[in-house]
XYZ file of C-alpha atoms in Angstrom:
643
model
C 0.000 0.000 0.000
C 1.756 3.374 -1.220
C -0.912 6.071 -0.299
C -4.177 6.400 1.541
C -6.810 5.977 2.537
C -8.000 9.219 1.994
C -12.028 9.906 3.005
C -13.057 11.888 0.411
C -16.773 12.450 -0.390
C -18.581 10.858 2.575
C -22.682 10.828 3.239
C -24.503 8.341 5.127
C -25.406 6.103 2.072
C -22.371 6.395 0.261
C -18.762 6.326 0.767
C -15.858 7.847 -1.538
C -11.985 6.474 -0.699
C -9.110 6.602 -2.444
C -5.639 5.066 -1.875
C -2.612 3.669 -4.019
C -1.595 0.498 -4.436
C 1.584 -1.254 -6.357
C -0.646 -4.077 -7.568
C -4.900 -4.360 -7.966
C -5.702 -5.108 -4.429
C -8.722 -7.566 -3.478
C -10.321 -4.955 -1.010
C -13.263 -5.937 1.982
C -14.276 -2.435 3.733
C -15.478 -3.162 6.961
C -17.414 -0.450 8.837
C -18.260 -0.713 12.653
C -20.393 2.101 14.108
C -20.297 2.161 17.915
C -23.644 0.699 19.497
C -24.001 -1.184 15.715
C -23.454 -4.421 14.076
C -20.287 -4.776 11.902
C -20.738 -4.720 8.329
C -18.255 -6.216 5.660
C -18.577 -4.912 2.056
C -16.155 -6.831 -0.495
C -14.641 -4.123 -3.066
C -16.074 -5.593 -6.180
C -15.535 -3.997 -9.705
C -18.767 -2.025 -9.075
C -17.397 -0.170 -6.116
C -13.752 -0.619 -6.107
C -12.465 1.269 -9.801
C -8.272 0.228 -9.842
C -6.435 2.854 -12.544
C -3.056 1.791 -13.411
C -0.128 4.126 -14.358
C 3.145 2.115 -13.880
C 3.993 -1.336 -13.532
C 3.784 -1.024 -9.562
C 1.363 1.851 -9.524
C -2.808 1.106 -8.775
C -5.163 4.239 -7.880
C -8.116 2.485 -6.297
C -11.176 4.492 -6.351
C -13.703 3.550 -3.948
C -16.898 4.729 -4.143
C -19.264 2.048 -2.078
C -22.999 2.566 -2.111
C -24.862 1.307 1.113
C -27.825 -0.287 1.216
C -28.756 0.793 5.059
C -27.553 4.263 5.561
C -24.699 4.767 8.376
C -26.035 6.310 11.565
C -25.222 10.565 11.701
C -23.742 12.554 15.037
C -21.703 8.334 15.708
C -18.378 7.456 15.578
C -17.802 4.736 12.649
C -14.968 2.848 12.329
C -13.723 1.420 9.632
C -11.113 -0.367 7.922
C -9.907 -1.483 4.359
C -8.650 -5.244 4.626
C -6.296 -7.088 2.444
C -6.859 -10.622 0.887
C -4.459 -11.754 3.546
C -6.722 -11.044 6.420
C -4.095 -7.693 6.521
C -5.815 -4.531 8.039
C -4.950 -1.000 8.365
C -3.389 -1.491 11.789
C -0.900 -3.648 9.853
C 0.098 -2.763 7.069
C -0.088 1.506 7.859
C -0.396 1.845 11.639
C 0.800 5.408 11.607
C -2.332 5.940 10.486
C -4.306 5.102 14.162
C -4.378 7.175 17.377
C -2.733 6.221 20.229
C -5.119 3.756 21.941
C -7.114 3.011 18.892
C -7.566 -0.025 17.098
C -8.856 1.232 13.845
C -9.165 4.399 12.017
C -12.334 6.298 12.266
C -14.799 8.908 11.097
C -17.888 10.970 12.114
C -20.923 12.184 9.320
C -22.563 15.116 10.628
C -25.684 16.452 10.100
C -24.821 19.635 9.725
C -21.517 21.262 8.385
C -21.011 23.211 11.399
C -17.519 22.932 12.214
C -15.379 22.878 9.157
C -11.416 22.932 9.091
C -9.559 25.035 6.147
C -7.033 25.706 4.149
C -4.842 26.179 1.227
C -1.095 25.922 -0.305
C 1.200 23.569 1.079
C 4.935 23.575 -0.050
C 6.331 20.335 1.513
C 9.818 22.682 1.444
C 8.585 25.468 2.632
C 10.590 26.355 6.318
C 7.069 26.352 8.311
C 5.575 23.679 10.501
C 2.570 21.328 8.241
C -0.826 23.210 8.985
C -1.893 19.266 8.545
C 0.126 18.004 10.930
C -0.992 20.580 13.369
C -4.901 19.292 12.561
C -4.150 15.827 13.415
C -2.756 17.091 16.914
C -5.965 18.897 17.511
C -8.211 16.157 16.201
C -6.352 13.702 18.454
C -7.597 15.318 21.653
C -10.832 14.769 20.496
C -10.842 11.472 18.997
C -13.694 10.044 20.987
C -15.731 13.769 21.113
C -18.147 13.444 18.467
C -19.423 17.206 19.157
C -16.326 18.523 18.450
C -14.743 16.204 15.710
C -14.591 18.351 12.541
C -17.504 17.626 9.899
C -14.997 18.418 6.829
C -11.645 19.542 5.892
C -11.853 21.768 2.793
C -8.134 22.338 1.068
C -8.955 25.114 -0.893
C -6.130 24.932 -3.586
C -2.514 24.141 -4.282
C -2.288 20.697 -2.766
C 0.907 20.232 -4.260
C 3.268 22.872 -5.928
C 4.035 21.314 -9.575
C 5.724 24.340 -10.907
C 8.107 24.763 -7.476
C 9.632 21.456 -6.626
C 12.714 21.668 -4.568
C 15.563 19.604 -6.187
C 15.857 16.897 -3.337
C 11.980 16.231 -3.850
C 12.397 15.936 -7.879
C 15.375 13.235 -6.739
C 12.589 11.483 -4.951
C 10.498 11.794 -7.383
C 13.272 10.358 -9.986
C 13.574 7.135 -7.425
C 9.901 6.507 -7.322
C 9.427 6.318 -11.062
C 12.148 4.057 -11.201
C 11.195 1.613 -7.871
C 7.633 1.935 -8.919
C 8.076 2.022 -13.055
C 5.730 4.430 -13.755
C 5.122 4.867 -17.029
C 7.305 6.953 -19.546
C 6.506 9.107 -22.384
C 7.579 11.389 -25.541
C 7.254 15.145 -25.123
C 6.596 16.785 -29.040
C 8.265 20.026 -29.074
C 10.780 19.625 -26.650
C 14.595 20.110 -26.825
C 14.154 16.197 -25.407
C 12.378 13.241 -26.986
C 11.325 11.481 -24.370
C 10.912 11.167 -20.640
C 14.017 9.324 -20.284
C 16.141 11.854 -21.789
C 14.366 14.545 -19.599
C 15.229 12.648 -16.257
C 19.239 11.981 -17.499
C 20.064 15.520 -19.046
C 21.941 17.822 -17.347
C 19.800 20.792 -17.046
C 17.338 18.426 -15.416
C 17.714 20.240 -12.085
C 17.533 23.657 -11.542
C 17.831 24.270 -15.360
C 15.159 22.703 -16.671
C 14.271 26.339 -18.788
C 16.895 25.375 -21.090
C 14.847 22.127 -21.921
C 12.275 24.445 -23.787
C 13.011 24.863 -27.748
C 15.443 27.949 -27.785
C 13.614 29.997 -30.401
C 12.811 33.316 -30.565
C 8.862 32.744 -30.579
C 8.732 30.737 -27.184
C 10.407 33.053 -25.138
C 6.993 33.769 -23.531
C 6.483 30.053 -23.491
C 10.088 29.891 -21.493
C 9.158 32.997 -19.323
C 5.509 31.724 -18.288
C 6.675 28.035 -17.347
C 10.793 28.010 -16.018
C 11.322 31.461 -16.367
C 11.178 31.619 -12.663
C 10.536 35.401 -12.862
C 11.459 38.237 -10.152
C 9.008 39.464 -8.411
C 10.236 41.568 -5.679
C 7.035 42.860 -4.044
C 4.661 39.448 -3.682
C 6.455 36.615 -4.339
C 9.416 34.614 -5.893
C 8.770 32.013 -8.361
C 10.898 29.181 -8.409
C 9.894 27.157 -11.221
C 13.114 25.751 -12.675
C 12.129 21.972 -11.216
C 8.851 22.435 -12.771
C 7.683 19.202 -13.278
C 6.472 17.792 -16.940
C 5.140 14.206 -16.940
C 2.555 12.440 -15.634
C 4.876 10.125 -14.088
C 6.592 12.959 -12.275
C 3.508 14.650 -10.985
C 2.260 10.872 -9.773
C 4.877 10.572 -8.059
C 4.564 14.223 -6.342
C 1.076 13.136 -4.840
C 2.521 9.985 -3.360
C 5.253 11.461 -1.670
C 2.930 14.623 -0.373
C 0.496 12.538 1.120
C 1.958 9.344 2.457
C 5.121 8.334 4.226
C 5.186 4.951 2.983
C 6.777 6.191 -0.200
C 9.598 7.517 1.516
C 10.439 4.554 2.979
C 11.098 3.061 -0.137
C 13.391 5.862 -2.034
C 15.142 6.761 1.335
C 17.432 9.406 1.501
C 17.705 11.031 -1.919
C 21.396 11.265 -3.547
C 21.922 14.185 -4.890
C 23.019 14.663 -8.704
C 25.823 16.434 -10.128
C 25.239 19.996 -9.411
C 26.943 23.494 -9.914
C 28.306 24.967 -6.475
C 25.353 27.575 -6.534
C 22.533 25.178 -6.762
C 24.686 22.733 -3.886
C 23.773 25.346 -1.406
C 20.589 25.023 -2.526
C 19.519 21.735 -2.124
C 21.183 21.280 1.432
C 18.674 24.250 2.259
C 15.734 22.702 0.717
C 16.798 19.210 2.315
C 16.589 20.264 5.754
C 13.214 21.609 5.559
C 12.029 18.672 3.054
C 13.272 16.445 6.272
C 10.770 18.273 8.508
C 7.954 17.642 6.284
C 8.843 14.100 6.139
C 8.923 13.815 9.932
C 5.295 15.441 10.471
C 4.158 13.378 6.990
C 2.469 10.553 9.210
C 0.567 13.013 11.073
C -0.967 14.406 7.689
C -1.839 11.080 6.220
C -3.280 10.172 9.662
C -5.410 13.097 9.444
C -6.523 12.840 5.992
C -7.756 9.311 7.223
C -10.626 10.202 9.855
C -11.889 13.201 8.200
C -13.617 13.887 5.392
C -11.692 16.023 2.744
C -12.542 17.879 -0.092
C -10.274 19.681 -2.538
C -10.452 21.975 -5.439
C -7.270 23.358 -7.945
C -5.779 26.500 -7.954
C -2.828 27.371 -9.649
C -0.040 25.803 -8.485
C -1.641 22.647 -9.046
C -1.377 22.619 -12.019
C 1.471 25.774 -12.926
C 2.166 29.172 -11.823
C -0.419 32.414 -12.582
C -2.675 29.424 -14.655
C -4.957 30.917 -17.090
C -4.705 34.122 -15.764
C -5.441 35.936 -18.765
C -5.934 35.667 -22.885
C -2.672 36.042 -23.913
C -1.462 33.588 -21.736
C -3.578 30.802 -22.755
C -3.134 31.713 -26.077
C 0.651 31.514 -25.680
C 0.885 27.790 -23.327
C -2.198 26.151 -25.690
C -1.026 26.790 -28.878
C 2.647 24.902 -28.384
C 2.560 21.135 -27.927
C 4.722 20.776 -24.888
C 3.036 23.374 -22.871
C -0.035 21.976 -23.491
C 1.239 18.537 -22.413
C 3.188 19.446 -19.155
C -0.539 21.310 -17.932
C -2.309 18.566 -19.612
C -0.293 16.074 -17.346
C -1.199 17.983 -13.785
C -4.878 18.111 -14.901
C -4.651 14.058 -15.546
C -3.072 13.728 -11.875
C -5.493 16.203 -10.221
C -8.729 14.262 -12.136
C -7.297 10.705 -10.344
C -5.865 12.523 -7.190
C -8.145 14.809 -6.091
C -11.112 15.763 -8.646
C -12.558 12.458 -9.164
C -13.232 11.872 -5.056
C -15.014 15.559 -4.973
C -17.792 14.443 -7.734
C -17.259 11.022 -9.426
C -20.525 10.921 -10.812
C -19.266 13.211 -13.820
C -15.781 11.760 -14.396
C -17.214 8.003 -16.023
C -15.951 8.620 -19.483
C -12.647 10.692 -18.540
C -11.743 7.567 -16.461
C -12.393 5.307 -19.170
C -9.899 7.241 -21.281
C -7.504 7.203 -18.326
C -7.907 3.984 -17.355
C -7.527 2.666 -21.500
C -4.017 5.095 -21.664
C -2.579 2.931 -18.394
C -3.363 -0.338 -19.827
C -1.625 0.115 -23.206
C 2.042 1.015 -22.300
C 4.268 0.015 -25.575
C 7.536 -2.444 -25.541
C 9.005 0.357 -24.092
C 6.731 1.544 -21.295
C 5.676 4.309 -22.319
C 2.336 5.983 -22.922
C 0.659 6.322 -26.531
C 1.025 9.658 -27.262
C -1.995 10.358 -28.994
C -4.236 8.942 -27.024
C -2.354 11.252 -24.090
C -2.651 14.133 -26.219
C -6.527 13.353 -27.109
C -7.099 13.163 -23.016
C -5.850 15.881 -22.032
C -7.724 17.775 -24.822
C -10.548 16.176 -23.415
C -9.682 17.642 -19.964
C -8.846 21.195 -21.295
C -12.296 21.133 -22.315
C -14.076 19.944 -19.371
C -16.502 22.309 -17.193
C -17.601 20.217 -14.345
C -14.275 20.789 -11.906
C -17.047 22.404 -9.401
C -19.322 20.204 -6.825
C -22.172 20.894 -4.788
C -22.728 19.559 -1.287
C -26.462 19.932 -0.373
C -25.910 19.755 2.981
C -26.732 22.592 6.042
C -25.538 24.806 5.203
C -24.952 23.966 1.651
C -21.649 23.784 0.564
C -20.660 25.341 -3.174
C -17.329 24.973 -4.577
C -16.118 27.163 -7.476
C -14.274 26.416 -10.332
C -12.074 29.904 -10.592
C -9.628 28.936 -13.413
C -11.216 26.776 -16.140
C -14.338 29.324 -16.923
C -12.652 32.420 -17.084
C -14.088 35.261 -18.294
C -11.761 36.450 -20.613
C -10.830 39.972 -21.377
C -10.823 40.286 -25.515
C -9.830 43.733 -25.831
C -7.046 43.550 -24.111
C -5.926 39.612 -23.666
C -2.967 40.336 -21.420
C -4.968 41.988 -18.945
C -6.162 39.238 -16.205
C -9.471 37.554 -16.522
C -12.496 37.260 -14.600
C -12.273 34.420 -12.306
C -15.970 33.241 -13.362
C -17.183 33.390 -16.747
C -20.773 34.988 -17.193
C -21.985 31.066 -17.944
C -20.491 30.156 -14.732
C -21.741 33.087 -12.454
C -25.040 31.999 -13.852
C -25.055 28.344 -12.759
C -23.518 29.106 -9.122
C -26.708 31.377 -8.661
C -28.962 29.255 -9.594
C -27.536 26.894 -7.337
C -27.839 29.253 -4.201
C -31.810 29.793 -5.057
C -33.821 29.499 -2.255
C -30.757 28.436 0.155
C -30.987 29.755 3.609
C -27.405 29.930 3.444
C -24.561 28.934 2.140
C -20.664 28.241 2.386
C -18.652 29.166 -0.876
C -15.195 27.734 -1.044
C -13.046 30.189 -3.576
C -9.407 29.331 -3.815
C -8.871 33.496 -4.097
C -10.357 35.405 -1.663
C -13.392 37.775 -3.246
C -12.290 40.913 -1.145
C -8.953 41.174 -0.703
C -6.618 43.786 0.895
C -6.884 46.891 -1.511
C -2.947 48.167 -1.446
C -2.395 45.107 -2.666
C -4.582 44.899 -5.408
C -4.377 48.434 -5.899
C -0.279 47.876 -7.077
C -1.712 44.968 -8.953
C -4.032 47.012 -10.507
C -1.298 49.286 -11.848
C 1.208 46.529 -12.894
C -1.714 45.328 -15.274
C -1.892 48.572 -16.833
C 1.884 48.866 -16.977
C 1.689 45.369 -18.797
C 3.071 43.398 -16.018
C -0.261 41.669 -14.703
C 2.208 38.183 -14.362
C 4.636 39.834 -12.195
C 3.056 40.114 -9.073
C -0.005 37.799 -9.817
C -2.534 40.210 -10.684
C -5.496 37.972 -10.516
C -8.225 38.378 -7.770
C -12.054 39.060 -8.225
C -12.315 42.477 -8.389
C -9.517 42.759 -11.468
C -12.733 42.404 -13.722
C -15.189 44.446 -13.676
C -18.259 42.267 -15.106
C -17.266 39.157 -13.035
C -17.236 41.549 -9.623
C -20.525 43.184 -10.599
C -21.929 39.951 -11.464
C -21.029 38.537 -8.089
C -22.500 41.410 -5.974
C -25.866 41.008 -8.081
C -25.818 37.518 -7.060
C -25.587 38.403 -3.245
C -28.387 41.105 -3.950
C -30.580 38.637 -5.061
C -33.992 38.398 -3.485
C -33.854 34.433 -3.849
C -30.434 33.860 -2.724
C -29.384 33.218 0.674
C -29.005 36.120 3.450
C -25.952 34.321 5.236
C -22.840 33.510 3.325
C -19.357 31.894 4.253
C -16.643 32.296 1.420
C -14.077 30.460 2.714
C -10.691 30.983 0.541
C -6.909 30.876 0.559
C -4.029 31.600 -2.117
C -2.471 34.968 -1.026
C -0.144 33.167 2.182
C -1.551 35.090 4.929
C -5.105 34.752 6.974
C -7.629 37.257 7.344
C -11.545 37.751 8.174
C -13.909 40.420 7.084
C -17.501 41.369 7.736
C -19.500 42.520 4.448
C -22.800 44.122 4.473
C -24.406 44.060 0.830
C -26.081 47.428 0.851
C -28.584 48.478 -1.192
C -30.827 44.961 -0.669
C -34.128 44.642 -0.193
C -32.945 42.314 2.779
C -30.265 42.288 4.652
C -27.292 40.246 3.419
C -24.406 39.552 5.362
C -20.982 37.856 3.735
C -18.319 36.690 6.261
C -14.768 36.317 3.995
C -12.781 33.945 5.718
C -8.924 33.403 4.390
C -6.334 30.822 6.035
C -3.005 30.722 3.981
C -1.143 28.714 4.101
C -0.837 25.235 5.431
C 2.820 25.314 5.173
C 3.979 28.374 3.435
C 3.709 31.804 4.572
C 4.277 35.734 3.005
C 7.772 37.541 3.875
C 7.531 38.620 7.503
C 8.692 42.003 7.331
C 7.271 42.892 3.682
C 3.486 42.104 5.168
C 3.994 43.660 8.115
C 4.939 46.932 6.165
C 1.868 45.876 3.832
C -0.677 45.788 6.164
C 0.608 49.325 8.199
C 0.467 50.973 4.837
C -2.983 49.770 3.580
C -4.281 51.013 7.420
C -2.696 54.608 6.698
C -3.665 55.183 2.968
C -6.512 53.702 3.389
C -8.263 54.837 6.591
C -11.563 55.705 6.814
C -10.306 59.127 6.686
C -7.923 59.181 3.714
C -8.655 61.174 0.416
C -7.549 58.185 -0.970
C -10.905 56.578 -0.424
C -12.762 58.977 -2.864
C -10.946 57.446 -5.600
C -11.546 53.969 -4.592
C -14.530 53.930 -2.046
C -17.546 52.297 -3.041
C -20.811 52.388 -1.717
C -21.932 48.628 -1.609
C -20.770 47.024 0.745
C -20.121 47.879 4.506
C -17.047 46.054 5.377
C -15.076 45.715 8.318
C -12.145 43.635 9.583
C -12.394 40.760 12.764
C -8.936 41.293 14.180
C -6.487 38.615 15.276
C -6.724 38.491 19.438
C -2.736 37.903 19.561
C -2.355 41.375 17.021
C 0.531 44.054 18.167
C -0.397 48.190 16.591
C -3.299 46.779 14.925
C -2.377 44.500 12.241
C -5.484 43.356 10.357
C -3.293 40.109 8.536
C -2.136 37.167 9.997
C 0.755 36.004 8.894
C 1.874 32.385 9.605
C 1.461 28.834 8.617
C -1.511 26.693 10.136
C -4.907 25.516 9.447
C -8.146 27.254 10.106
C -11.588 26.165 11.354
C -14.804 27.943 12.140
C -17.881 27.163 13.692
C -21.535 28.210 12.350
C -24.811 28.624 14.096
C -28.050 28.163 12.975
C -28.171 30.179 10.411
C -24.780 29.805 9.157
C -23.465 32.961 10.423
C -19.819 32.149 11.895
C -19.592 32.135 15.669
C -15.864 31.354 15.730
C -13.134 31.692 14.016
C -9.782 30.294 14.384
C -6.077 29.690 13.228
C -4.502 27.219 14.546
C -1.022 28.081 14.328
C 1.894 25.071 13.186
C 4.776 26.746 15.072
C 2.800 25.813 18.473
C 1.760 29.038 19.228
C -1.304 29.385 20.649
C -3.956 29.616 18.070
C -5.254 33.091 17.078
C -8.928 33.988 17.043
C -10.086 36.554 14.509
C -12.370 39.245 16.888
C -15.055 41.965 16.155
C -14.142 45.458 15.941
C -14.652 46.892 19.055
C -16.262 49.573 17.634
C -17.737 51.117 14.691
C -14.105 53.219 14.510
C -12.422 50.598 13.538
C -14.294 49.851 10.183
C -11.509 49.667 7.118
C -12.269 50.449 3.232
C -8.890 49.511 2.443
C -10.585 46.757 0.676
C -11.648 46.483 -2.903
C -15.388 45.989 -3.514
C -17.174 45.651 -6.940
C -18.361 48.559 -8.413
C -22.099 48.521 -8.260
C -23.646 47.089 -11.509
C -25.552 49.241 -14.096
């Protein structure tokens, strides 16, 4: 067993696992609620779906319908069990708490406790927000009240496009132990995946892998360029990774320890001095995440866990505007190295969030694993013709009718795009798309909305974006957040006017590396409508102490309730003020440090705490009212108010 299990979409007459194997596993799911008999369900081919994609490589996906529903508000355990009589206590006891016997899980009847979060850089220097969730849900184990009903990983799972150079060595063993399955990349300076792994420029240098012609050097900018950018962020994308096999292999070894243990220590390659230093930088904190790794898969085990992309799943600033998916589509390899994260997102984590849609995409995924060639490697047009297949797909969103309901947008496949001037950023929702999510919020007494970018974000920031895009530099400092389009933010506020759409929402969201809350009164209503923006970011990564700390004190003096500033930017929608962090020092609004959040709802779905739970063991921070009315900010960005 390489990976898993991982409870995905659970309800009481249906269960949705997934784990790896390195051969097609004969599977019996037992399932033992307390004060209940014990049921055994054997993993047939109508519940148990095994994808192959190397010779030692099986996804399993489980998706087990049951005849009596489980009971709700009662601990279940459960356990997957071998041919061999081989449980979960044997073959991956890191996986149960101290004192327990089998894994376990709780289905609520209402999704009032929910745990959050986004990006998680394995070598990122900061604690694993995951790890940090297991220690709280292990003090709680046998609490059913306060046992989390979800955990909702809000994007950037895994960073494809910023792999640290011991991980990609790991990554190199695993193909090899495991022989996952090769490939032939069209349009590269390589032929094949073979080549790719052996060449020099492998590591650190894998830019000059790209054809070296004049009319790619936006294709070499957007994917390895590994760009400056000196007031958000550094991108470090010169391990970005290119074949399916490689990104594979970057799931297993995010989300399971057993991996690990079978590449060991990774040897490191030939390198030049500068990248030497490097890699025994990146090593050190990749040794860290391995150490806390059991704790994350344990965790990922007893709760439920949904998950949607954002863009480093798949690569860096991903269709954030015209030009640039004009510029990666058009050019074979591009196409292929997204194409190859959107295959290993649709079997790692887009299949378990709605696998009634994903019958014939499976099909085509499970037809490309079973007909390697002599040489073990993948037939290229049938690769090409799936992941054409997957570039076209619209049904990356899910809906959990639950209470409250739980709505989970698709912000980077149904752009709306901006034809007059492609290189300016896109709307995150097309007009099609806007439509459907309000539609799905009729007559909802409220509702949670997961979107991996937060709808009102911190306006400095997005006020320098703002003028980067018009200076023609949107991709330099990531200029893509709701309110960059002007149709897609209008259309959103009309949504949250509407008289059939709920009064109480929760947008939960991540992305930007730090954590903040805001209250947001919708104005001009004919009821009132109240929007709580949550943000956690991230699980392990985190924003440049000092530079957010100068951020946030800036964005507080330009943008005070008092400052001219506001008559250029003021808008008179929405009412919005900031819940401040109880541990804050001179008033700082953003929280910056790695973790997981979690808040509680009422009732009505109105939040009545909110937490982050901080990985560096410091005690977790709760996110406050204003104490008074004083304290409301408008150094946010709101939509302008639609025609």
């Amino acid at each position: 067993m390489l990976a898993g299990p991982i409870l995905r979409r659970l309800e009481p007459g249906r269960l949705v696992l997934w784990l790896v194997g390195s051969a097609p596993l004969a599977l019996t799911l037992l399932l033992a609620p307390h004060g209940g008999p014990v049921r055994r369900i054997a993993l047939d081919g109508g519940s148990c779906r095994s994808v192959r994609f190397g010779r030692h490589a099986y996804v399993h996906l489980i998706d087990v319908a049951l005849d009596t529903p489980l009971p709700q508000e009662t601990l279940v355990e459960y356990d997957i069990v071998l041919d061999d009589g081989a449980g979960i206590a044997h073959w991956a006891p890191h996986l149960l708490h101290a004192g327990q016997t089998r894994p376990s899980f709780v289905l609520r009847s209402r999704m009032d406790n929910i745990l959050y979060g986004s990006c998680r850089k394995p070598h990122h220097r900061s604690r694993d927000g995951l790890a940090c969730a297991d220690a709280l849900l292990a003090g709680q184990i046998e609490n059913i009240e306060a046992r989390p009903a979800m955990l909702m990983l809000c994007g950037d799972q895994v960073y494809v496009d910023d792999v640290a150079g011991p991980m990609l060595a790991a990554i190199h063993a695993l193909i090899e132990r495991l022989g996952l399955y090769g490939e032939c990349l069209e349009g590269a300076v390589v032929e094949d995946s073979e080549a790719l792994y052996a060449h020099p420029a492998g590591y650190y240098r894998r830019e000059d892998l790209l054809p070296a012609f004049k009319s790619n050097d936006d294709l070499r900018d957007r994917f390895f360029g590994g760009s400056e950018k000196p007031i958000f962020t550094t991108a470090n994308a010169h391990n970005h990774l290119v074949t399916l096999a490689e990104v594979m292999a970057m799931y297993l070894l995010a989300w399971s320890p057993a991996p690990w243990r079978i590449v060991g220590e990774p040897a490191m390659p030939p390198l030049k001095p500068k990248h030497v230093e490097r890699w025994q930088r990146e090593n050190a904190a990749l040794q860290g995440f391995r150490d806390e790794l059991p704790q994350a898969a344990r965790l990922l085990a007893h709760v439920q866990t949904l998950m949607i992309f954002d863009d480093h799943d798949i690569t860096d600033d991903w269709n954030l505007s015209a030009k640039w998916e004009t510029t990666a589509y058009e050019h074979p390899f591009s196409r292929r190295i997204i194409g190859n994260a959107l295959v290993a997102y649709l079997l790692c984590q887009g299949w378990g969030n709605r696998p009634d849609v994903f019958g014939e995409a499976l099909d085509a995924v499970a037809h490309l694993g079973a007909t390697p060639d002599a040489r073990q490697r993948l037939d290229p047009a049938a690769q090409d013709a799936l992941i054409q297949r997957l570039l076209a797909f619209r049904q990356w969103d899910y809906v959990l009718r639950t209470q409250p309901a739980i709505i989970v947008l698709d912000t980077r496949t149904r752009r709306w795009r901006n034809r007059r001037t492609p290189g300016h950023p896109s709307g995150l929702m097309d007009w099609e798309s806007l439509t459907e999510l309000q539609h799905e919020l009729l007559d909802e007494k409220a509702a949670v909305i997961v979107s991996p970018a937060p709808m009102f974000g911190v306006k400095l920031i997005e006020v320098v974006q703002r003028i980067a895009t018009f200076a023609g530099q949107a991709l330099t400092v990531d200029a893509e957040n709701w309110m960059a389009h002007r149709g897609a933010a209008s259309s959103m506020l009309n949504i949250f006017r509407h008289s059939r759409t709920p009064g109480n929402y929760v947008v939960l969201s991540g992305d930007v590396h730090y954590s903040f809350v805001y209250d947001v009164e919708v104005r001009e209503s004919d009821r009132p409508q109240h929007v709580w923006q949550i943000t956690s970011s991230g699980i392990k990564n985190e924003f440049p102490r000092r530079l957010l700390d100068w951020l946030d004190r800036l964005n507080r003096w330009l943008y005070s309730p008092r400052s001219p500033l506001n008559w250029f930017t003021k808008r008179r929608d929405l009412a919005l003020s900031p819940r401040l962090p109880d541990q804050r020092t001179s008033g700082e609004r953003l929280w910056n440090g790695a973790g997981i959040g979690q808040v509680w709802l009422d009732a009505q779905g109105r939040p009545s705490r909110i937490v982050q739970h901080n990985a560096d063991g410091r005690p977790s921070t709760a996110f406050l009212l204003p104490d008074d009315a004083a304290s409301t900010t408008t150094a946010v960005e709101e939509p302008r108010r639609a025609a």
